[in-house]
GROMACS .gro file of C-alpha atoms in nm:
model
  282
    1LEU     CA    1  -0.597  -1.786   0.978
    2VAL     CA    2  -0.485  -1.424   0.981
    3GLN     CA    3  -0.575  -1.179   0.715
    4ILE     CA    4  -0.371  -0.848   0.688
    5GLY     CA    5  -0.567  -0.556   0.531
    6PHE     CA    6  -0.322  -0.304   0.416
    7ASP     CA    7  -0.437   0.043   0.292
    8PHE     CA    8  -0.145   0.177   0.084
    9GLY     CA    9  -0.202   0.547   0.114
   10THR     CA   10  -0.040   0.836  -0.070
   11SER     CA   11   0.083   1.014   0.240
   12PHE     CA   12   0.002   0.768   0.520
   13SER     CA   13  -0.080   0.391   0.514
   14LYS     CA   14  -0.306   0.200   0.763
   15CYS     CA   15  -0.335  -0.158   0.841
   16ILE     CA   16  -0.596  -0.387   1.005
   17CYS     CA   17  -0.538  -0.757   1.109
   18ARG     CA   18  -0.817  -1.011   1.140
   19ASP     CA   19  -0.822  -1.350   1.301
   20LEU     CA   20  -1.071  -1.518   1.073
   21MET     CA   21  -1.117  -1.820   1.305
   22THR     CA   22  -1.242  -1.599   1.590
   23ASN     CA   23  -1.371  -1.314   1.365
   24ARG     CA   24  -1.162  -1.073   1.578
   25ALA     CA   25  -1.002  -0.770   1.416
   26TRP     CA   26  -0.778  -0.504   1.541
   27VAL     CA   27  -0.599  -0.192   1.415
   28TYR     CA   28  -0.229  -0.224   1.382
   29LEU     CA   29  -0.048   0.056   1.575
   30SER     CA   30   0.308   0.137   1.474
   31PRO     CA   31   0.556   0.078   1.758
   32SER     CA   32   0.757   0.382   1.636
   33SER     CA   33   0.464   0.622   1.663
   34GLY     CA   34   0.545   0.687   2.033
   35GLY     CA   35   0.327   0.967   2.157
   36GLU     CA   36   0.190   1.054   1.815
   37GLU     CA   37  -0.175   1.162   1.813
   38LEU     CA   38  -0.274   0.913   1.545
   39PRO     CA   39  -0.052   0.615   1.607
   40PHE     CA   40  -0.235   0.400   1.343
   41LEU     CA   41  -0.086   0.614   1.063
   42ILE     CA   42   0.226   0.484   0.891
   43PRO     CA   43   0.400   0.743   0.697
   44SER     CA   44   0.441   0.632   0.329
   45VAL     CA   45   0.772   0.820   0.293
   46VAL     CA   46   1.108   0.667   0.211
   47LEU     CA   47   1.447   0.850   0.277
   48LEU     CA   48   1.725   0.828   0.026
   49ARG     CA   49   2.045   0.982   0.158
   50ASP     CA   50   2.397   0.898   0.008
   51GLY     CA   51   2.237   0.605  -0.157
   52MET     CA   52   2.097   0.453   0.159
   53LEU     CA   53   1.725   0.383   0.194
   54ASN     CA   54   1.551   0.441   0.526
   55HIS     CA   55   1.199   0.495   0.650
   56LEU     CA   56   1.055   0.814   0.785
   57ALA     CA   57   0.894   0.717   1.124
   58SER     CA   58   0.739   1.039   1.235
   59CYS     CA   59   0.414   1.169   1.104
   60ARG     CA   60   0.504   1.529   1.175
   61ALA     CA   61   0.728   1.589   0.862
   62GLN     CA   62   0.569   1.477   0.538
   63TYR     CA   63   0.838   1.637   0.305
   64PRO     CA   64   1.175   1.591   0.461
   65SER     CA   65   1.506   1.656   0.296
   66GLY     CA   66   1.603   1.357   0.090
   67GLY     CA   67   1.252   1.227   0.109
   68LEU     CA   68   1.080   1.024  -0.167
   69TYR     CA   69   0.711   1.060  -0.109
   70HIS     CA   70   0.381   0.971  -0.274
   71VAL     CA   71   0.530   0.631  -0.368
   72LYS     CA   72   0.187   0.482  -0.457
   73ASN     CA   73   0.117   0.749  -0.703
   74ALA     CA   74   0.469   0.721  -0.842
   75LEU     CA   75   0.397   0.353  -0.917
   76VAL     CA   76   0.085   0.442  -1.105
   77LYS     CA   77   0.278   0.690  -1.323
   78LEU     CA   78   0.538   0.440  -1.377
   79ALA     CA   79   0.295   0.160  -1.488
   80THR     CA   80   0.123   0.412  -1.728
   81GLU     CA   81   0.469   0.546  -1.848
   82GLN     CA   82   0.389   0.906  -1.759
   83TRP     CA   83   0.754   0.969  -1.718
   84HIS     CA   84   0.731   1.346  -1.693
   85ASP     CA   85   0.455   1.364  -1.437
   86PRO     CA   86   0.533   1.598  -1.142
   87VAL     CA   87   0.491   1.314  -0.895
   88LEU     CA   88   0.808   1.155  -1.040
   89ALA     CA   89   1.015   1.469  -0.998
   90PRO     CA   90   1.198   1.363  -0.678
   91TYR     CA   91   1.253   1.025  -0.816
   92ARG     CA   92   1.395   1.152  -1.132
   93HIS     CA   93   1.635   1.377  -0.931
   94ALA     CA   94   1.735   1.056  -0.736
   95ALA     CA   95   1.779   0.858  -1.058
   96GLY     CA   96   2.029   1.124  -1.169
   97GLN     CA   97   1.841   1.187  -1.491
   98LEU     CA   98   1.966   0.855  -1.623
   99GLY     CA   99   1.640   0.763  -1.814
  100ALA     CA  100   1.332   0.551  -1.768
  101ASP     CA  101   1.518   0.235  -1.666
  102ALA     CA  102   1.700   0.406  -1.380
  103LEU     CA  103   1.375   0.581  -1.281
  104SER     CA  104   1.193   0.255  -1.271
  105HIS     CA  105   1.471   0.111  -1.055
  106VAL     CA  106   1.445   0.392  -0.787
  107VAL     CA  107   1.060   0.386  -0.776
  108GLU     CA  108   1.025   0.003  -0.753
  109ASN     CA  109   1.302  -0.025  -0.499
  110CYS     CA  110   1.145   0.254  -0.278
  111ALA     CA  111   0.799   0.090  -0.300
  112VAL     CA  112   0.937  -0.269  -0.217
  113TYR     CA  113   1.145  -0.126   0.069
  114PHE     CA  114   0.842   0.051   0.223
  115LEU     CA  115   0.597  -0.236   0.171
  116ALA     CA  116   0.839  -0.506   0.282
  117GLY     CA  117   0.950  -0.317   0.594
  118THR     CA  118   0.595  -0.242   0.689
  119ILE     CA  119   0.464  -0.592   0.619
  120GLY     CA  120   0.754  -0.736   0.801
  121THR     CA  121   0.678  -0.528   1.114
  122VAL     CA  122   0.310  -0.611   1.095
  123ARG     CA  123   0.389  -0.985   1.064
  124LYS     CA  124   0.611  -0.968   1.374
  125HIS     CA  125   0.334  -0.794   1.552
  126VAL     CA  126   0.094  -1.071   1.456
  127ARG     CA  127   0.338  -1.341   1.580
  128ASN     CA  128   0.374  -1.156   1.911
  129SER     CA  129   0.007  -1.103   1.957
  130LEU     CA  130  -0.071  -1.472   1.876
  131PRO     CA  131   0.209  -1.668   2.055
  132ASP     CA  132   0.075  -1.995   1.917
  133PHE     CA  133   0.078  -1.875   1.554
  134GLY     CA  134   0.316  -2.087   1.341
  135LYS     CA  135   0.317  -2.386   1.572
  136HIS     CA  136   0.051  -2.562   1.373
  137SER     CA  137   0.090  -2.678   1.014
  138ASP     CA  138  -0.234  -2.519   0.905
  139ASP     CA  139  -0.159  -2.173   1.052
  140TYR     CA  140  -0.175  -1.927   0.762
  141MET     CA  141  -0.124  -1.552   0.696
  142ALA     CA  142  -0.221  -1.364   0.385
  143ILE     CA  143  -0.245  -0.998   0.279
  144ASN     CA  144  -0.495  -0.774   0.084
  145LEU     CA  145  -0.345  -0.453  -0.065
  146ALA     CA  146  -0.606  -0.190  -0.135
  147VAL     CA  147  -0.564   0.030  -0.455
  148PRO     CA  148  -0.810   0.279  -0.613
  149VAL     CA  149  -1.082   0.086  -0.800
  150ALA     CA  150  -1.021   0.257  -1.128
  151ASP     CA  151  -0.644   0.165  -1.119
  152ALA     CA  152  -0.730  -0.194  -1.000
  153GLU     CA  153  -0.915  -0.234  -1.330
  154ARG     CA  154  -0.612  -0.143  -1.540
  155PRO     CA  155  -0.404  -0.463  -1.616
  156ASP     CA  156  -0.065  -0.268  -1.638
  157VAL     CA  157  -0.127  -0.097  -1.291
  158ASN     CA  158  -0.278  -0.407  -1.133
  159GLU     CA  159   0.014  -0.632  -1.241
  160LEU     CA  160   0.282  -0.392  -1.114
  161PHE     CA  161   0.123  -0.367  -0.777
  162ARG     CA  162   0.066  -0.742  -0.757
  163ARG     CA  163   0.430  -0.818  -0.856
  164LEU     CA  164   0.577  -0.574  -0.606
  165LEU     CA  165   0.348  -0.695  -0.331
  166CYS     CA  166   0.462  -1.056  -0.389
  167GLU     CA  167   0.832  -0.934  -0.377
  168ALA     CA  168   0.762  -0.738  -0.056
  169TRP     CA  169   0.594  -1.037   0.097
  170ILE     CA  170   0.893  -1.271   0.051
  171LEU     CA  171   1.129  -0.995   0.154
  172SER     CA  172   0.930  -0.889   0.469
  173ASP     CA  173   1.122  -1.094   0.719
  174ALA     CA  174   1.455  -0.969   0.578
  175LEU     CA  175   1.347  -0.604   0.590
  176VAL     CA  176   1.140  -0.614   0.911
  177ASP     CA  177   1.166  -0.273   1.099
  178TYR     CA  178   1.325  -0.101   0.793
  179PRO     CA  179   1.692  -0.164   0.823
  180PRO     CA  180   1.888   0.092   0.632
  181ILE     CA  181   2.004  -0.067   0.298
  182HIS     CA  182   2.180   0.076  -0.012
  183LEU     CA  183   1.952   0.127  -0.310
  184ASN     CA  184   2.162  -0.099  -0.541
  185LEU     CA  185   2.201  -0.372  -0.271
  186LEU     CA  186   1.818  -0.380  -0.245
  187GLY     CA  187   1.804  -0.426  -0.614
  188SER     CA  188   2.033  -0.732  -0.592
  189LEU     CA  189   1.835  -0.868  -0.302
  190ARG     CA  190   1.516  -0.837  -0.497
  191ARG     CA  191   1.661  -1.036  -0.794
  192SER     CA  192   1.792  -1.315  -0.562
  193TYR     CA  193   1.454  -1.353  -0.395
  194GLN     CA  194   1.234  -1.343  -0.714
  195LYS     CA  195   1.295  -1.716  -0.761
  196LYS     CA  196   1.120  -1.767  -0.434
  197ILE     CA  197   0.788  -1.635  -0.570
  198ASP     CA  198   0.565  -1.946  -0.624
  199GLN     CA  199   0.204  -2.021  -0.634
  200SER     CA  200   0.172  -2.007  -0.253
  201VAL     CA  201   0.321  -1.656  -0.243
  202GLU     CA  202   0.084  -1.537  -0.515
  203ASP     CA  203  -0.215  -1.693  -0.347
  204ALA     CA  204  -0.128  -1.514  -0.013
  205CYS     CA  205  -0.110  -1.173  -0.195
  206PHE     CA  206  -0.416  -1.015  -0.329
  207ILE     CA  207  -0.496  -0.677  -0.488
  208TYR     CA  208  -0.829  -0.536  -0.347
  209PRO     CA  209  -1.036  -0.242  -0.476
  210GLU     CA  210  -0.988   0.034  -0.217
  211VAL     CA  211  -1.352   0.143  -0.225
  212SER     CA  212  -1.449  -0.224  -0.129
  213ALA     CA  213  -1.247  -0.191   0.184
  214ASN     CA  214  -1.389   0.136   0.270
  215VAL     CA  215  -1.757   0.037   0.240
  216GLN     CA  216  -1.721  -0.270   0.455
  217GLY     CA  217  -1.830  -0.078   0.755
  218PHE     CA  218  -2.150   0.021   0.583
  219VAL     CA  219  -2.210  -0.324   0.422
  220ARG     CA  220  -2.176  -0.500   0.760
  221SER     CA  221  -2.400  -0.253   0.935
  222ARG     CA  222  -2.738  -0.384   1.055
  223VAL     CA  223  -2.889  -0.066   0.926
  224SER     CA  224  -2.745  -0.097   0.563
  225SER     CA  225  -3.003  -0.135   0.289
  226PRO     CA  226  -2.960  -0.245  -0.077
  227GLY     CA  227  -2.948   0.034  -0.340
  228MET     CA  228  -2.737   0.240  -0.558
  229TYR     CA  229  -2.458   0.456  -0.396
  230LEU     CA  230  -2.199   0.711  -0.472
  231PHE     CA  231  -1.884   0.672  -0.265
  232SER     CA  232  -1.623   0.940  -0.248
  233ASP     CA  233  -1.294   0.907  -0.076
  234THR     CA  234  -1.066   1.222  -0.047
  235GLY     CA  235  -0.699   1.124   0.012
  236GLY     CA  236  -0.352   1.271  -0.010
  237GLY     CA  237  -0.312   1.219  -0.381
  238THR     CA  238  -0.650   1.153  -0.526
  239VAL     CA  239  -1.030   1.177  -0.480
  240ASP     CA  240  -1.155   0.836  -0.558
  241GLN     CA  241  -1.518   0.811  -0.658
  242SER     CA  242  -1.726   0.506  -0.746
  243VAL     CA  243  -2.091   0.444  -0.826
  244LEU     CA  244  -2.189   0.098  -0.696
  245ILE     CA  245  -2.497  -0.127  -0.632
  246PHE     CA  246  -2.524  -0.295  -0.299
  247LEU     CA  247  -2.719  -0.618  -0.311
  248LYS     CA  248  -2.816  -0.805  -0.003
  249ASN     CA  249  -3.021  -1.127   0.015
  250ASP     CA  250  -3.006  -1.471   0.187
  251ASN     CA  251  -2.754  -1.344   0.443
  252SER     CA  252  -2.505  -1.253   0.171
  253GLU     CA  253  -2.381  -0.916   0.034
  254ARG     CA  254  -2.260  -0.829  -0.310
  255LEU     CA  255  -2.112  -0.512  -0.460
  256VAL     CA  256  -2.147  -0.436  -0.828
  257TYR     CA  257  -1.939  -0.138  -0.958
  258LEU     CA  258  -2.091   0.070  -1.231
  259ALA     CA  259  -1.818   0.331  -1.274
  260GLY     CA  260  -1.504   0.448  -1.096
  261ARG     CA  261  -1.278   0.759  -1.133
  262VAL     CA  262  -0.950   0.848  -0.974
  263LEU     CA  263  -0.937   1.234  -0.980
  264PRO     CA  264  -0.604   1.420  -0.923
  265LEU     CA  265  -0.769   1.637  -0.660
  266GLY     CA  266  -0.599   1.508  -0.332
  267SER     CA  267  -0.442   1.732  -0.071
  268SER     CA  268  -0.095   1.687  -0.215
  269ASN     CA  269  -0.201   1.872  -0.528
  270ILE     CA  270  -0.280   2.174  -0.317
  271GLU     CA  271   0.068   2.150  -0.168
  272ARG     CA  272   0.226   2.112  -0.502
  273MET     CA  273   0.054   2.423  -0.634
  274ALA     CA  274   0.165   2.609  -0.330
  275ALA     CA  275   0.526   2.496  -0.386
  276GLU     CA  276   0.512   2.596  -0.756
  277SER     CA  277   0.384   2.934  -0.655
  278CYS     CA  278   0.680   2.978  -0.421
  279GLY     CA  279   0.933   2.873  -0.693
  280SER     CA  280   0.964   2.509  -0.735
  281ALA     CA  281   0.795   2.176  -0.673
  282GLU     CA  282   1.119   1.972  -0.701
   0.00000   0.00000   0.00000
């Protein structure tokens, strides 16, 4: 029984795999990282050139030519219909200013391509790490996708992430290792695979509050103590802050969230302001 914990980051994503039967967990290291200093970072950047989608493998260039970046933030703006937000500027340019439908098409395809390619590579890694996996009828793999707690509470945002995660899960074997694919062909592929989304797929794909994943190290620590806590996570796109109560009794733990905010104060906002001061953020 393998659980994939996927942190969908603004600039970089990270992944942890856990064998629940042996309670052994390990950090997924991208095979394309090579000699990178931080091999656990997966660039959350999709390249679109001449209509072909590809993935940016190197962590050294976050804003390459033809890059469609901050995919996670773009999905949130898409779900909340903030069509003119600066985050969507490169996607609007790619859509050729064809309107909201074309913009949605580009953003969703980029998200599914990145998620499916990454999940497919991680699933291949799990099968290689556990050679016996898949040989037994009760072998099982599932995934948790972490999103900011405030966004996870919004039905429109939660539903979009959940739907695209399910699509990426069933497409992961077809898009393993990020094969180049035309944007429109991916759209057709998504439509043909959507009928394969059944209850088993939905049960395997779970949206998880990001802060819950982050506080697990504290919750599971022997020195943790019950109380009220303020948790702050500074990322590429946002600063996520939550106030929570940690309850611990009878060898069980429980988290109760009192409030959550997603503030547009991540490092990418500094970069955008610098770009605007130099002339353009497009």
